[in-house]
Amino acid sequence: KVIFTIAIFLFVQEQSDFYLVPLLTSIGFLVAGIWSLYLVKKEFGVRFELQSVDAIKYHLVEGWDIFVSSIFGSLYRNSNIFILGFLTNSTTVGYYAIVEKVVMILQTLQNIVGNTLFPYLSKKISTNNKFFFDINLKFFKFIFAIYAVLSVSTMIMSKYIIYILLGQFSEIAILNLQLISLVILIGGLNYYYGILGLVSMNYKKDFSRYIIITGLFNLLFCMVSVYLYPNYGASISMIMSESVLFSLIVLKILKIKKELA
């Protein structure tokens, strides 16, 4: 990300340089990927070797539910811009794309922490089914507070964030950011209970099914909400979709907790 950001300022100077953006993005990820492979070999002594067909098939099947949930997760998040492009104008699409990026940047931080914690939680839960609930009892209030502070801070600072990004105060962009800032809280809890909760407890199929339901709901709801409220419909749809996903996940978590009691 640092390589990409610095390169953007150094090499993208004019509108005609637009083709450099995907190129620089790819170079940044390639450098990080190659460096990661080097560290895995050097620091952990992992040997790289060709895998058997059976091994590949096993991991494809084992990871299928997570793959499907990732695809539908991307679908219900990225489909909003696609729908806006059909039903509104480029200005509305641009405003929504900007505020969505703000939320995604903040959510990148949770992904880094989550990817670090996930193997630890999975290992602990494999020997103690109640481990996640023990962790939740101790730390949920702090986790909720962090997401709530980020969400409220983004809502309060929305005017200044939009001004920094656009160079002007746009009421449409500001209200969109205020609305979608709720996704920081709701989406954060979905990640916590969904990935770190359900998936680490090996309820991958359930989580995948909930993502598919949410994706289909968002497609339908977004078209209706954008038609009724062109400037804010996509943000409303995102909030509603995350709320639907949260409801499904929490109901499953409560059911599991009751079964383990």
PDB file of N, CA and C in Angstrom, residues 126-212:
ATOM      1  N   SER A 126     -10.460 -25.494  18.425  1.00  0.00           N
ATOM      2  CA  SER A 126     -10.400 -26.916  18.067  1.00  0.00           C
ATOM      3  C   SER A 126     -10.295 -27.814  19.302  1.00  0.00           C
ATOM      4  N   THR A 127      -9.794 -27.257  20.400  1.00  0.00           N
ATOM      5  CA  THR A 127      -9.679 -28.036  21.644  1.00  0.00           C
ATOM      6  C   THR A 127     -10.685 -27.600  22.709  1.00  0.00           C
ATOM      7  N   ASN A 128     -11.330 -26.441  22.460  1.00  0.00           N
ATOM      8  CA  ASN A 128     -12.303 -25.930  23.428  1.00  0.00           C
ATOM      9  C   ASN A 128     -13.388 -25.160  22.681  1.00  0.00           C
ATOM     10  N   ASN A 129     -14.548 -25.796  22.497  1.00  0.00           N
ATOM     11  CA  ASN A 129     -15.638 -25.202  21.718  1.00  0.00           C
ATOM     12  C   ASN A 129     -16.163 -23.894  22.303  1.00  0.00           C
ATOM     13  N   LYS A 130     -15.964 -23.703  23.588  1.00  0.00           N
ATOM     14  CA  LYS A 130     -16.496 -22.511  24.242  1.00  0.00           C
ATOM     15  C   LYS A 130     -15.499 -21.354  24.268  1.00  0.00           C
ATOM     16  N   PHE A 131     -14.327 -21.546  23.654  1.00  0.00           N
ATOM     17  CA  PHE A 131     -13.264 -20.542  23.752  1.00  0.00           C
ATOM     18  C   PHE A 131     -13.703 -19.192  23.197  1.00  0.00           C
ATOM     19  N   PHE A 132     -14.379 -19.186  22.033  1.00  0.00           N
ATOM     20  CA  PHE A 132     -14.805 -17.910  21.437  1.00  0.00           C
ATOM     21  C   PHE A 132     -15.745 -17.160  22.372  1.00  0.00           C
ATOM     22  N   PHE A 133     -16.641 -17.886  23.028  1.00  0.00           N
ATOM     23  CA  PHE A 133     -17.593 -17.239  23.926  1.00  0.00           C
ATOM     24  C   PHE A 133     -16.902 -16.714  25.183  1.00  0.00           C
ATOM     25  N   ASP A 134     -15.850 -17.399  25.607  1.00  0.00           N
ATOM     26  CA  ASP A 134     -15.055 -16.897  26.734  1.00  0.00           C
ATOM     27  C   ASP A 134     -14.359 -15.593  26.349  1.00  0.00           C
ATOM     28  N   ILE A 135     -13.784 -15.572  25.145  1.00  0.00           N
ATOM     29  CA  ILE A 135     -13.130 -14.360  24.635  1.00  0.00           C
ATOM     30  C   ILE A 135     -14.150 -13.236  24.478  1.00  0.00           C
ATOM     31  N   ASN A 136     -15.315 -13.582  23.932  1.00  0.00           N
ATOM     32  CA  ASN A 136     -16.366 -12.591  23.698  1.00  0.00           C
ATOM     33  C   ASN A 136     -16.821 -11.949  25.008  1.00  0.00           C
ATOM     34  N   LEU A 137     -16.942 -12.769  26.059  1.00  0.00           N
ATOM     35  CA  LEU A 137     -17.382 -12.268  27.360  1.00  0.00           C
ATOM     36  C   LEU A 137     -16.385 -11.257  27.927  1.00  0.00           C
ATOM     37  N   LYS A 138     -15.101 -11.497  27.700  1.00  0.00           N
ATOM     38  CA  LYS A 138     -14.062 -10.640  28.255  1.00  0.00           C
ATOM     39  C   LYS A 138     -13.843  -9.366  27.451  1.00  0.00           C
ATOM     40  N   PHE A 139     -13.902  -9.476  26.115  1.00  0.00           N
ATOM     41  CA  PHE A 139     -13.429  -8.372  25.273  1.00  0.00           C
ATOM     42  C   PHE A 139     -14.483  -7.697  24.404  1.00  0.00           C
ATOM     43  N   PHE A 140     -15.719  -8.199  24.400  1.00  0.00           N
ATOM     44  CA  PHE A 140     -16.699  -7.633  23.476  1.00  0.00           C
ATOM     45  C   PHE A 140     -16.912  -6.135  23.702  1.00  0.00           C
ATOM     46  N   LYS A 141     -16.979  -5.711  24.939  1.00  0.00           N
ATOM     47  CA  LYS A 141     -17.253  -4.291  25.201  1.00  0.00           C
ATOM     48  C   LYS A 141     -16.146  -3.398  24.641  1.00  0.00           C
ATOM     49  N   PHE A 142     -14.908  -3.894  24.653  1.00  0.00           N
ATOM     50  CA  PHE A 142     -13.816  -3.105  24.086  1.00  0.00           C
ATOM     51  C   PHE A 142     -13.883  -3.104  22.557  1.00  0.00           C
ATOM     52  N   ILE A 143     -14.204  -4.266  21.992  1.00  0.00           N
ATOM     53  CA  ILE A 143     -14.334  -4.367  20.536  1.00  0.00           C
ATOM     54  C   ILE A 143     -15.464  -3.479  20.039  1.00  0.00           C
ATOM     55  N   PHE A 144     -16.601  -3.529  20.732  1.00  0.00           N
ATOM     56  CA  PHE A 144     -17.738  -2.692  20.360  1.00  0.00           C
ATOM     57  C   PHE A 144     -17.364  -1.214  20.467  1.00  0.00           C
ATOM     58  N   ALA A 145     -16.654  -0.861  21.521  1.00  0.00           N
ATOM     59  CA  ALA A 145     -16.268   0.543  21.729  1.00  0.00           C
ATOM     60  C   ALA A 145     -15.370   1.046  20.604  1.00  0.00           C
ATOM     61  N   ILE A 146     -14.436   0.223  20.155  1.00  0.00           N
ATOM     62  CA  ILE A 146     -13.531   0.623  19.078  1.00  0.00           C
ATOM     63  C   ILE A 146     -14.311   0.882  17.795  1.00  0.00           C
ATOM     64  N   TYR A 147     -15.182  -0.046  17.427  1.00  0.00           N
ATOM     65  CA  TYR A 147     -15.993   0.137  16.212  1.00  0.00           C
ATOM     66  C   TYR A 147     -16.922   1.342  16.351  1.00  0.00           C
ATOM     67  N   ALA A 148     -17.511   1.510  17.532  1.00  0.00           N
ATOM     68  CA  ALA A 148     -18.445   2.616  17.744  1.00  0.00           C
ATOM     69  C   ALA A 148     -17.730   3.964  17.640  1.00  0.00           C
ATOM     70  N   VAL A 149     -16.538   4.051  18.221  1.00  0.00           N
ATOM     71  CA  VAL A 149     -15.765   5.297  18.161  1.00  0.00           C
ATOM     72  C   VAL A 149     -15.386   5.628  16.721  1.00  0.00           C
ATOM     73  N   LEU A 150     -14.932   4.621  15.970  1.00  0.00           N
ATOM     74  CA  LEU A 150     -14.584   4.838  14.561  1.00  0.00           C
ATOM     75  C   LEU A 150     -15.805   5.284  13.759  1.00  0.00           C
ATOM     76  N   SER A 151     -16.940   4.652  14.021  1.00  0.00           N
ATOM     77  CA  SER A 151     -18.163   4.981  13.300  1.00  0.00           C
ATOM     78  C   SER A 151     -18.639   6.398  13.610  1.00  0.00           C
ATOM     79  N   VAL A 152     -18.711   6.731  14.886  1.00  0.00           N
ATOM     80  CA  VAL A 152     -19.182   8.055  15.303  1.00  0.00           C
ATOM     81  C   VAL A 152     -18.194   9.143  14.866  1.00  0.00           C
ATOM     82  N   SER A 153     -16.899   8.858  14.982  1.00  0.00           N
ATOM     83  CA  SER A 153     -15.884   9.837  14.581  1.00  0.00           C
ATOM     84  C   SER A 153     -15.986  10.148  13.090  1.00  0.00           C
ATOM     85  N   THR A 154     -16.182   9.105  12.289  1.00  0.00           N
ATOM     86  CA  THR A 154     -16.340   9.303  10.847  1.00  0.00           C
ATOM     87  C   THR A 154     -17.586  10.127  10.558  1.00  0.00           C
ATOM     88  N   MET A 155     -18.655   9.853  11.289  1.00  0.00           N
ATOM     89  CA  MET A 155     -19.904  10.596  11.102  1.00  0.00           C
ATOM     90  C   MET A 155     -19.721  12.074  11.441  1.00  0.00           C
ATOM     91  N   ILE A 156     -19.051  12.330  12.563  1.00  0.00           N
ATOM     92  CA  ILE A 156     -18.839  13.712  13.013  1.00  0.00           C
ATOM     93  C   ILE A 156     -17.879  14.466  12.080  1.00  0.00           C
ATOM     94  N   MET A 157     -16.839  13.777  11.635  1.00  0.00           N
ATOM     95  CA  MET A 157     -15.816  14.407  10.807  1.00  0.00           C
ATOM     96  C   MET A 157     -16.126  14.335   9.311  1.00  0.00           C
ATOM     97  N   SER A 158     -17.316  13.864   8.955  1.00  0.00           N
ATOM     98  CA  SER A 158     -17.643  13.628   7.547  1.00  0.00           C
ATOM     99  C   SER A 158     -17.472  14.867   6.678  1.00  0.00           C
ATOM    100  N   LYS A 159     -17.861  16.032   7.206  1.00  0.00           N
ATOM    101  CA  LYS A 159     -17.751  17.273   6.437  1.00  0.00           C
ATOM    102  C   LYS A 159     -16.299  17.553   6.048  1.00  0.00           C
ATOM    103  N   TYR A 160     -15.398  17.355   6.990  1.00  0.00           N
ATOM    104  CA  TYR A 160     -13.988  17.672   6.749  1.00  0.00           C
ATOM    105  C   TYR A 160     -13.316  16.589   5.890  1.00  0.00           C
ATOM    106  N   ILE A 161     -13.735  15.349   6.080  1.00  0.00           N
ATOM    107  CA  ILE A 161     -13.195  14.256   5.261  1.00  0.00           C
ATOM    108  C   ILE A 161     -13.552  14.470   3.795  1.00  0.00           C
ATOM    109  N   ILE A 162     -14.811  14.852   3.540  1.00  0.00           N
ATOM    110  CA  ILE A 162     -15.251  15.111   2.161  1.00  0.00           C
ATOM    111  C   ILE A 162     -14.516  16.298   1.576  1.00  0.00           C
ATOM    112  N   TYR A 163     -14.298  17.318   2.393  1.00  0.00           N
ATOM    113  CA  TYR A 163     -13.591  18.501   1.884  1.00  0.00           C
ATOM    114  C   TYR A 163     -12.159  18.153   1.492  1.00  0.00           C
ATOM    115  N   ILE A 164     -11.511  17.320   2.307  1.00  0.00           N
ATOM    116  CA  ILE A 164     -10.132  16.900   2.000  1.00  0.00           C
ATOM    117  C   ILE A 164     -10.098  16.086   0.711  1.00  0.00           C
ATOM    118  N   LEU A 165     -11.085  15.224   0.511  1.00  0.00           N
ATOM    119  CA  LEU A 165     -11.100  14.339  -0.649  1.00  0.00           C
ATOM    120  C   LEU A 165     -11.578  15.036  -1.919  1.00  0.00           C
ATOM    121  N   LEU A 166     -12.564  15.932  -1.784  1.00  0.00           N
ATOM    122  CA  LEU A 166     -13.148  16.571  -2.967  1.00  0.00           C
ATOM    123  C   LEU A 166     -12.705  18.008  -3.181  1.00  0.00           C
ATOM    124  N   GLY A 167     -12.198  18.640  -2.104  1.00  0.00           N
ATOM    125  CA  GLY A 167     -11.826  20.047  -2.220  1.00  0.00           C
ATOM    126  C   GLY A 167     -13.020  20.971  -2.123  1.00  0.00           C
ATOM    127  N   GLN A 168     -14.170  20.430  -1.714  1.00  0.00           N
ATOM    128  CA  GLN A 168     -15.376  21.225  -1.558  1.00  0.00           C
ATOM    129  C   GLN A 168     -16.334  20.510  -0.605  1.00  0.00           C
ATOM    130  N   PHE A 169     -17.307  21.273  -0.094  1.00  0.00           N
ATOM    131  CA  PHE A 169     -18.320  20.695   0.777  1.00  0.00           C
ATOM    132  C   PHE A 169     -19.522  20.291  -0.069  1.00  0.00           C
ATOM    133  N   SER A 170     -19.673  19.012  -0.270  1.00  0.00           N
ATOM    134  CA  SER A 170     -20.814  18.498  -1.035  1.00  0.00           C
ATOM    135  C   SER A 170     -21.816  17.868  -0.074  1.00  0.00           C
ATOM    136  N   GLU A 171     -23.031  18.430  -0.035  1.00  0.00           N
ATOM    137  CA  GLU A 171     -24.040  17.926   0.892  1.00  0.00           C
ATOM    138  C   GLU A 171     -24.395  16.466   0.618  1.00  0.00           C
ATOM    139  N   ILE A 172     -24.454  16.102  -0.667  1.00  0.00           N
ATOM    140  CA  ILE A 172     -24.785  14.715  -1.025  1.00  0.00           C
ATOM    141  C   ILE A 172     -23.709  13.758  -0.534  1.00  0.00           C
ATOM    142  N   ALA A 173     -22.440  14.101  -0.785  1.00  0.00           N
ATOM    143  CA  ALA A 173     -21.330  13.246  -0.361  1.00  0.00           C
ATOM    144  C   ALA A 173     -21.243  13.175   1.162  1.00  0.00           C
ATOM    145  N   ILE A 174     -21.462  14.301   1.826  1.00  0.00           N
ATOM    146  CA  ILE A 174     -21.383  14.351   3.287  1.00  0.00           C
ATOM    147  C   ILE A 174     -22.453  13.464   3.916  1.00  0.00           C
ATOM    148  N   LEU A 175     -23.693  13.590   3.425  1.00  0.00           N
ATOM    149  CA  LEU A 175     -24.779  12.782   3.993  1.00  0.00           C
ATOM    150  C   LEU A 175     -24.571  11.300   3.690  1.00  0.00           C
ATOM    151  N   ASN A 176     -24.047  10.994   2.504  1.00  0.00           N
ATOM    152  CA  ASN A 176     -23.733   9.594   2.180  1.00  0.00           C
ATOM    153  C   ASN A 176     -22.702   9.030   3.142  1.00  0.00           C
ATOM    154  N   LEU A 177     -21.678   9.812   3.452  1.00  0.00           N
ATOM    155  CA  LEU A 177     -20.647   9.347   4.376  1.00  0.00           C
ATOM    156  C   LEU A 177     -21.208   9.194   5.782  1.00  0.00           C
ATOM    157  N   GLN A 178     -22.080  10.109   6.186  1.00  0.00           N
ATOM    158  CA  GLN A 178     -22.702  10.000   7.507  1.00  0.00           C
ATOM    159  C   GLN A 178     -23.554   8.736   7.605  1.00  0.00           C
ATOM    160  N   LEU A 179     -24.270   8.428   6.533  1.00  0.00           N
ATOM    161  CA  LEU A 179     -25.090   7.220   6.520  1.00  0.00           C
ATOM    162  C   LEU A 179     -24.230   5.965   6.549  1.00  0.00           C
ATOM    163  N   ILE A 180     -23.275   5.906   5.640  1.00  0.00           N
ATOM    164  CA  ILE A 180     -22.498   4.680   5.468  1.00  0.00           C
ATOM    165  C   ILE A 180     -21.483   4.473   6.593  1.00  0.00           C
ATOM    166  N   SER A 181     -21.260   5.514   7.408  1.00  0.00           N
ATOM    167  CA  SER A 181     -20.365   5.344   8.566  1.00  0.00           C
ATOM    168  C   SER A 181     -20.925   4.317   9.541  1.00  0.00           C
ATOM    169  N   LEU A 182     -22.241   4.091   9.507  1.00  0.00           N
ATOM    170  CA  LEU A 182     -22.848   3.059  10.355  1.00  0.00           C
ATOM    171  C   LEU A 182     -22.347   1.669   9.975  1.00  0.00           C
ATOM    172  N   VAL A 183     -21.927   1.519   8.714  1.00  0.00           N
ATOM    173  CA  VAL A 183     -21.422   0.229   8.246  1.00  0.00           C
ATOM    174  C   VAL A 183     -20.121  -0.133   8.952  1.00  0.00           C
ATOM    175  N   ILE A 184     -19.375   0.875   9.401  1.00  0.00           N
ATOM    176  CA  ILE A 184     -18.137   0.605  10.142  1.00  0.00           C
ATOM    177  C   ILE A 184     -18.450  -0.205  11.398  1.00  0.00           C
ATOM    178  N   LEU A 185     -19.525   0.182  12.080  1.00  0.00           N
ATOM    179  CA  LEU A 185     -19.931  -0.523  13.306  1.00  0.00           C
ATOM    180  C   LEU A 185     -20.587  -1.866  12.986  1.00  0.00           C
ATOM    181  N   ILE A 186     -21.623  -1.830  12.148  1.00  0.00           N
ATOM    182  CA  ILE A 186     -22.368  -3.066  11.856  1.00  0.00           C
ATOM    183  C   ILE A 186     -21.487  -4.066  11.113  1.00  0.00           C
ATOM    184  N   GLY A 187     -20.762  -3.590  10.098  1.00  0.00           N
ATOM    185  CA  GLY A 187     -19.884  -4.463   9.324  1.00  0.00           C
ATOM    186  C   GLY A 187     -18.743  -5.014  10.166  1.00  0.00           C
ATOM    187  N   GLY A 188     -18.259  -4.191  11.106  1.00  0.00           N
ATOM    188  CA  GLY A 188     -17.199  -4.645  12.001  1.00  0.00           C
ATOM    189  C   GLY A 188     -17.653  -5.781  12.888  1.00  0.00           C
ATOM    190  N   LEU A 189     -18.872  -5.667  13.401  1.00  0.00           N
ATOM    191  CA  LEU A 189     -19.428  -6.735  14.230  1.00  0.00           C
ATOM    192  C   LEU A 189     -19.701  -7.986  13.395  1.00  0.00           C
ATOM    193  N   ASN A 190     -20.077  -7.780  12.135  1.00  0.00           N
ATOM    194  CA  ASN A 190     -20.257  -8.932  11.235  1.00  0.00           C
ATOM    195  C   ASN A 190     -18.945  -9.676  11.033  1.00  0.00           C
ATOM    196  N   TYR A 191     -17.856  -8.929  10.877  1.00  0.00           N
ATOM    197  CA  TYR A 191     -16.540  -9.554  10.712  1.00  0.00           C
ATOM    198  C   TYR A 191     -16.154 -10.302  11.985  1.00  0.00           C
ATOM    199  N   TYR A 192     -16.390  -9.665  13.108  1.00  0.00           N
ATOM    200  CA  TYR A 192     -16.025 -10.257  14.396  1.00  0.00           C
ATOM    201  C   TYR A 192     -16.802 -11.541  14.657  1.00  0.00           C
ATOM    202  N   TYR A 193     -18.128 -11.481  14.555  1.00  0.00           N
ATOM    203  CA  TYR A 193     -18.951 -12.658  14.830  1.00  0.00           C
ATOM    204  C   TYR A 193     -18.973 -13.650  13.666  1.00  0.00           C
ATOM    205  N   GLY A 194     -18.799 -13.137  12.443  1.00  0.00           N
ATOM    206  CA  GLY A 194     -18.848 -14.004  11.275  1.00  0.00           C
ATOM    207  C   GLY A 194     -17.550 -14.747  11.022  1.00  0.00           C
ATOM    208  N   ILE A 195     -16.472 -13.999  10.773  1.00  0.00           N
ATOM    209  CA  ILE A 195     -15.174 -14.617  10.464  1.00  0.00           C
ATOM    210  C   ILE A 195     -14.516 -15.182  11.715  1.00  0.00           C
ATOM    211  N   LEU A 196     -14.346 -14.324  12.718  1.00  0.00           N
ATOM    212  CA  LEU A 196     -13.657 -14.769  13.934  1.00  0.00           C
ATOM    213  C   LEU A 196     -14.539 -15.659  14.806  1.00  0.00           C
ATOM    214  N   GLY A 197     -15.854 -15.586  14.602  1.00  0.00           N
ATOM    215  CA  GLY A 197     -16.764 -16.421  15.371  1.00  0.00           C
ATOM    216  C   GLY A 197     -17.174 -17.677  14.627  1.00  0.00           C
ATOM    217  N   LEU A 198     -18.099 -17.535  13.686  1.00  0.00           N
ATOM    218  CA  LEU A 198     -18.656 -18.695  12.986  1.00  0.00           C
ATOM    219  C   LEU A 198     -17.613 -19.493  12.218  1.00  0.00           C
ATOM    220  N   VAL A 199     -16.792 -18.808  11.432  1.00  0.00           N
ATOM    221  CA  VAL A 199     -15.822 -19.529  10.597  1.00  0.00           C
ATOM    222  C   VAL A 199     -14.765 -20.227  11.449  1.00  0.00           C
ATOM    223  N   SER A 200     -14.270 -19.551  12.488  1.00  0.00           N
ATOM    224  CA  SER A 200     -13.258 -20.179  13.343  1.00  0.00           C
ATOM    225  C   SER A 200     -13.838 -21.357  14.121  1.00  0.00           C
ATOM    226  N   MET A 201     -15.176 -21.352  14.333  1.00  0.00           N
ATOM    227  CA  MET A 201     -15.829 -22.482  14.988  1.00  0.00           C
ATOM    228  C   MET A 201     -16.283 -23.539  13.983  1.00  0.00           C
ATOM    229  N   ASN A 202     -15.857 -23.361  12.743  1.00  0.00           N
ATOM    230  CA  ASN A 202     -16.108 -24.323  11.647  1.00  0.00           C
ATOM    231  C   ASN A 202     -17.566 -24.349  11.185  1.00  0.00           C
ATOM    232  N   TYR A 203     -18.222 -23.190  11.270  1.00  0.00           N
ATOM    233  CA  TYR A 203     -19.556 -23.052  10.695  1.00  0.00           C
ATOM    234  C   TYR A 203     -19.450 -22.292   9.376  1.00  0.00           C
ATOM    235  N   LYS A 204     -18.535 -22.741   8.536  1.00  0.00           N
ATOM    236  CA  LYS A 204     -18.263 -22.059   7.273  1.00  0.00           C
ATOM    237  C   LYS A 204     -19.475 -22.087   6.340  1.00  0.00           C
ATOM    238  N   LYS A 205     -20.145 -23.219   6.276  1.00  0.00           N
ATOM    239  CA  LYS A 205     -21.300 -23.349   5.376  1.00  0.00           C
ATOM    240  C   LYS A 205     -22.406 -22.373   5.754  1.00  0.00           C
ATOM    241  N   ASP A 206     -22.647 -22.233   7.050  1.00  0.00           N
ATOM    242  CA  ASP A 206     -23.686 -21.301   7.504  1.00  0.00           C
ATOM    243  C   ASP A 206     -23.317 -19.873   7.130  1.00  0.00           C
ATOM    244  N   PHE A 207     -22.066 -19.508   7.392  1.00  0.00           N
ATOM    245  CA  PHE A 207     -21.623 -18.149   7.084  1.00  0.00           C
ATOM    246  C   PHE A 207     -21.709 -17.876   5.587  1.00  0.00           C
ATOM    247  N   SER A 208     -21.304 -18.861   4.786  1.00  0.00           N
ATOM    248  CA  SER A 208     -21.373 -18.721   3.329  1.00  0.00           C
ATOM    249  C   SER A 208     -22.818 -18.523   2.878  1.00  0.00           C
ATOM    250  N   ARG A 209     -23.728 -19.277   3.463  1.00  0.00           N
ATOM    251  CA  ARG A 209     -25.143 -19.161   3.107  1.00  0.00           C
ATOM    252  C   ARG A 209     -25.684 -17.774   3.474  1.00  0.00           C
ATOM    253  N   TYR A 210     -25.264 -17.243   4.617  1.00  0.00           N
ATOM    254  CA  TYR A 210     -25.729 -15.925   5.038  1.00  0.00           C
ATOM    255  C   TYR A 210     -25.213 -14.838   4.090  1.00  0.00           C
ATOM    256  N   ILE A 211     -23.980 -14.989   3.626  1.00  0.00           N
ATOM    257  CA  ILE A 211     -23.413 -14.019   2.680  1.00  0.00           C
ATOM    258  C   ILE A 211     -24.191 -14.048   1.365  1.00  0.00           C
ATOM    259  N   ILE A 212     -24.536 -15.238   0.896  1.00  0.00           N
ATOM    260  CA  ILE A 212     -25.307 -15.368  -0.349  1.00  0.00           C
ATOM    261  C   ILE A 212     -26.673 -14.703  -0.194  1.00  0.00           C
TER     262      ILE A 212
END
